[in-house]
PDB file of C-alpha atoms in Angstrom:
ATOM      1  CA  GLU A  21     -14.426  -3.928  10.830  1.00 54.00           C
ATOM      2  CA  GLN A  22     -13.805  -7.623  10.310  1.00 63.00           C
ATOM      3  CA  ARG A  23     -11.062  -6.962   7.728  1.00 62.00           C
ATOM      4  CA  ALA A  24      -9.451  -4.466  10.107  1.00 62.00           C
ATOM      5  CA  GLU A  25      -9.416  -7.114  12.831  1.00 66.00           C
ATOM      6  CA  VAL A  26      -7.840  -9.662  10.465  1.00 60.00           C
ATOM      7  CA  ALA A  27      -5.137  -7.133   9.550  1.00 65.00           C
ATOM      8  CA  LYS A  28      -4.458  -6.517  13.234  1.00 67.00           C
ATOM      9  CA  GLN A  29      -4.222 -10.242  13.952  1.00 61.00           C
ATOM     10  CA  LYS A  30      -1.659 -10.584  11.153  1.00 66.00           C
ATOM     11  CA  GLY A  31       0.465  -7.849  12.713  1.00 74.00           C
ATOM     12  CA  LEU A  32      -0.427  -5.299  10.050  1.00 77.00           C
ATOM     13  CA  VAL A  33      -0.703  -2.264  12.299  1.00 84.00           C
ATOM     14  CA  ARG A  34       0.538   1.321  12.160  1.00 86.00           C
ATOM     15  CA  GLY A  35       4.320   1.629  12.324  1.00 91.00           C
ATOM     16  CA  VAL A  36       5.116  -1.848  10.979  1.00 90.00           C
ATOM     17  CA  GLU A  37       7.453  -2.123   7.992  1.00 94.00           C
ATOM     18  CA  VAL A  38       6.176  -4.459   5.268  1.00 93.00           C
ATOM     19  CA  THR A  39       7.549  -5.783   2.001  1.00 95.00           C
ATOM     20  CA  GLY A  40       5.444  -6.819  -0.948  1.00 96.00           C
ATOM     21  CA  THR A  41       5.095  -6.652  -4.693  1.00 97.00           C
ATOM     22  CA  VAL A  42       3.387  -4.075  -6.870  1.00 97.00           C
ATOM     23  CA  ASP A  43       0.040  -5.644  -7.759  1.00 96.00           C
ATOM     24  CA  ARG A  44      -1.760  -2.716  -9.418  1.00 97.00           C
ATOM     25  CA  ILE A  45      -0.776   0.750 -10.627  1.00 97.00           C
ATOM     26  CA  GLU A  46      -3.170   3.702 -10.637  1.00 95.00           C
ATOM     27  CA  ARG A  47      -2.742   7.461 -11.219  1.00 93.00           C
ATOM     28  CA  TYR A  48      -3.035   8.072  -7.488  1.00 94.00           C
ATOM     29  CA  GLY A  49      -0.614   5.348  -6.306  1.00 95.00           C
ATOM     30  CA  VAL A  50       0.251   1.666  -6.318  1.00 97.00           C
ATOM     31  CA  PHE A  51      -1.254  -1.318  -4.569  1.00 97.00           C
ATOM     32  CA  ILE A  52       1.245  -3.556  -2.809  1.00 97.00           C
ATOM     33  CA  ARG A  53       0.370  -7.212  -2.137  1.00 96.00           C
ATOM     34  CA  PHE A  54       1.991  -8.756   0.937  1.00 92.00           C
ATOM     35  CA  GLU A  55       3.013 -12.410   1.329  1.00 87.00           C
ATOM     36  CA  ASP A  56      -0.128 -13.212   3.330  1.00 82.00           C
ATOM     37  CA  GLY A  57      -2.429 -12.026   0.540  1.00 86.00           C
ATOM     38  CA  GLN A  58      -3.380  -8.718   2.154  1.00 88.00           C
ATOM     39  CA  SER A  59      -2.690  -5.556   0.193  1.00 92.00           C
ATOM     40  CA  GLY A  60      -2.207  -1.883   0.871  1.00 95.00           C
ATOM     41  CA  LEU A  61      -2.200   1.387  -1.021  1.00 96.00           C
ATOM     42  CA  LEU A  62       0.991   3.380  -1.393  1.00 97.00           C
ATOM     43  CA  PRO A  63      -0.357   6.791  -2.447  1.00 96.00           C
ATOM     44  CA  ALA A  64       1.766   8.761  -4.914  1.00 95.00           C
ATOM     45  CA  ALA A  65       2.151  11.527  -2.304  1.00 94.00           C
ATOM     46  CA  GLU A  66       3.698   9.010   0.136  1.00 95.00           C
ATOM     47  CA  SER A  67       6.015   7.437  -2.450  1.00 94.00           C
ATOM     48  CA  LYS A  68       9.205   8.275  -4.321  1.00 91.00           C
ATOM     49  CA  VAL A  69       7.151   9.833  -7.135  1.00 91.00           C
ATOM     50  CA  PRO A  70       7.780  13.601  -7.260  1.00 91.00           C
ATOM     51  CA  ARG A  71       4.758  15.872  -7.079  1.00 89.00           C
ATOM     52  CA  GLY A  72       3.046  15.860 -10.475  1.00 87.00           C
ATOM     53  CA  GLY A  73       5.088  12.852 -11.630  1.00 90.00           C
ATOM     54  CA  GLU A  74       3.630   9.803 -13.345  1.00 93.00           C
ATOM     55  CA  VAL A  75       3.428   6.797 -11.046  1.00 94.00           C
ATOM     56  CA  ARG A  76       4.008   4.349 -13.932  1.00 93.00           C
ATOM     57  CA  LYS A  77       7.443   5.866 -14.577  1.00 95.00           C
ATOM     58  CA  TYR A  78       8.607   4.855 -11.093  1.00 95.00           C
ATOM     59  CA  TYR A  79       6.897   1.488 -10.526  1.00 96.00           C
ATOM     60  CA  THR A  80       6.210  -1.575 -12.641  1.00 96.00           C
ATOM     61  CA  LEU A  81       4.075  -4.613 -11.875  1.00 97.00           C
ATOM     62  CA  GLY A  82       6.012  -7.129  -9.821  1.00 97.00           C
ATOM     63  CA  ASP A  83       8.454  -4.603  -8.294  1.00 96.00           C
ATOM     64  CA  THR A  84       9.388  -5.386  -4.700  1.00 97.00           C
ATOM     65  CA  VAL A  85       8.606  -2.487  -2.381  1.00 96.00           C
ATOM     66  CA  THR A  86       9.306  -1.989   1.320  1.00 96.00           C
ATOM     67  CA  ALA A  87       7.044   0.514   3.033  1.00 95.00           C
ATOM     68  CA  LEU A  88       5.749   1.573   6.428  1.00 96.00           C
ATOM     69  CA  ILE A  89       2.122   1.139   7.438  1.00 94.00           C
ATOM     70  CA  ILE A  90       0.872   4.619   8.311  1.00 94.00           C
ATOM     71  CA  GLU A  91      -2.798   3.825   8.763  1.00 91.00           C
ATOM     72  CA  VAL A  92      -5.255   0.946   8.906  1.00 88.00           C
ATOM     73  CA  VAL A  93      -8.692   2.422   8.277  1.00 82.00           C
ATOM     74  CA  ASP A  94     -12.173   0.970   8.590  1.00 73.00           C
ATOM     75  CA  ARG A  95     -12.776  -2.176   6.576  1.00 74.00           C
ATOM     76  CA  GLY A  96      -9.076  -3.021   6.936  1.00 74.00           C
ATOM     77  CA  ARG A  97      -7.753  -0.758   4.218  1.00 88.00           C
ATOM     78  CA  ILE A  98      -4.020  -0.232   4.684  1.00 92.00           C
ATOM     79  CA  ARG A  99      -2.221   2.988   3.732  1.00 94.00           C
ATOM     80  CA  LEU A 100       1.536   2.899   3.239  1.00 96.00           C
ATOM     81  CA  SER A 101       4.461   5.309   3.054  1.00 96.00           C
ATOM     82  CA  GLU A 102       7.898   4.795   1.537  1.00 92.00           C
TER      83      GLU A 102
END
């Protein structure tokens, strides 16, 4: 709950467009780190990766990505969509 409140205070709420860099790449998506140090998950299903495609073929560490916050869940976890 506290992390969710911090995200809200920083303006990281549903519907806000954010820009950050790819910080970590997983099979299921990429983690984007924002300027303020917060990060969010861009799931493969919400990204430019076609269904069944390999995430690593479309993103590399350090890439700049602009995405939309679609959800801030408990504990302040942020889900993104491209």
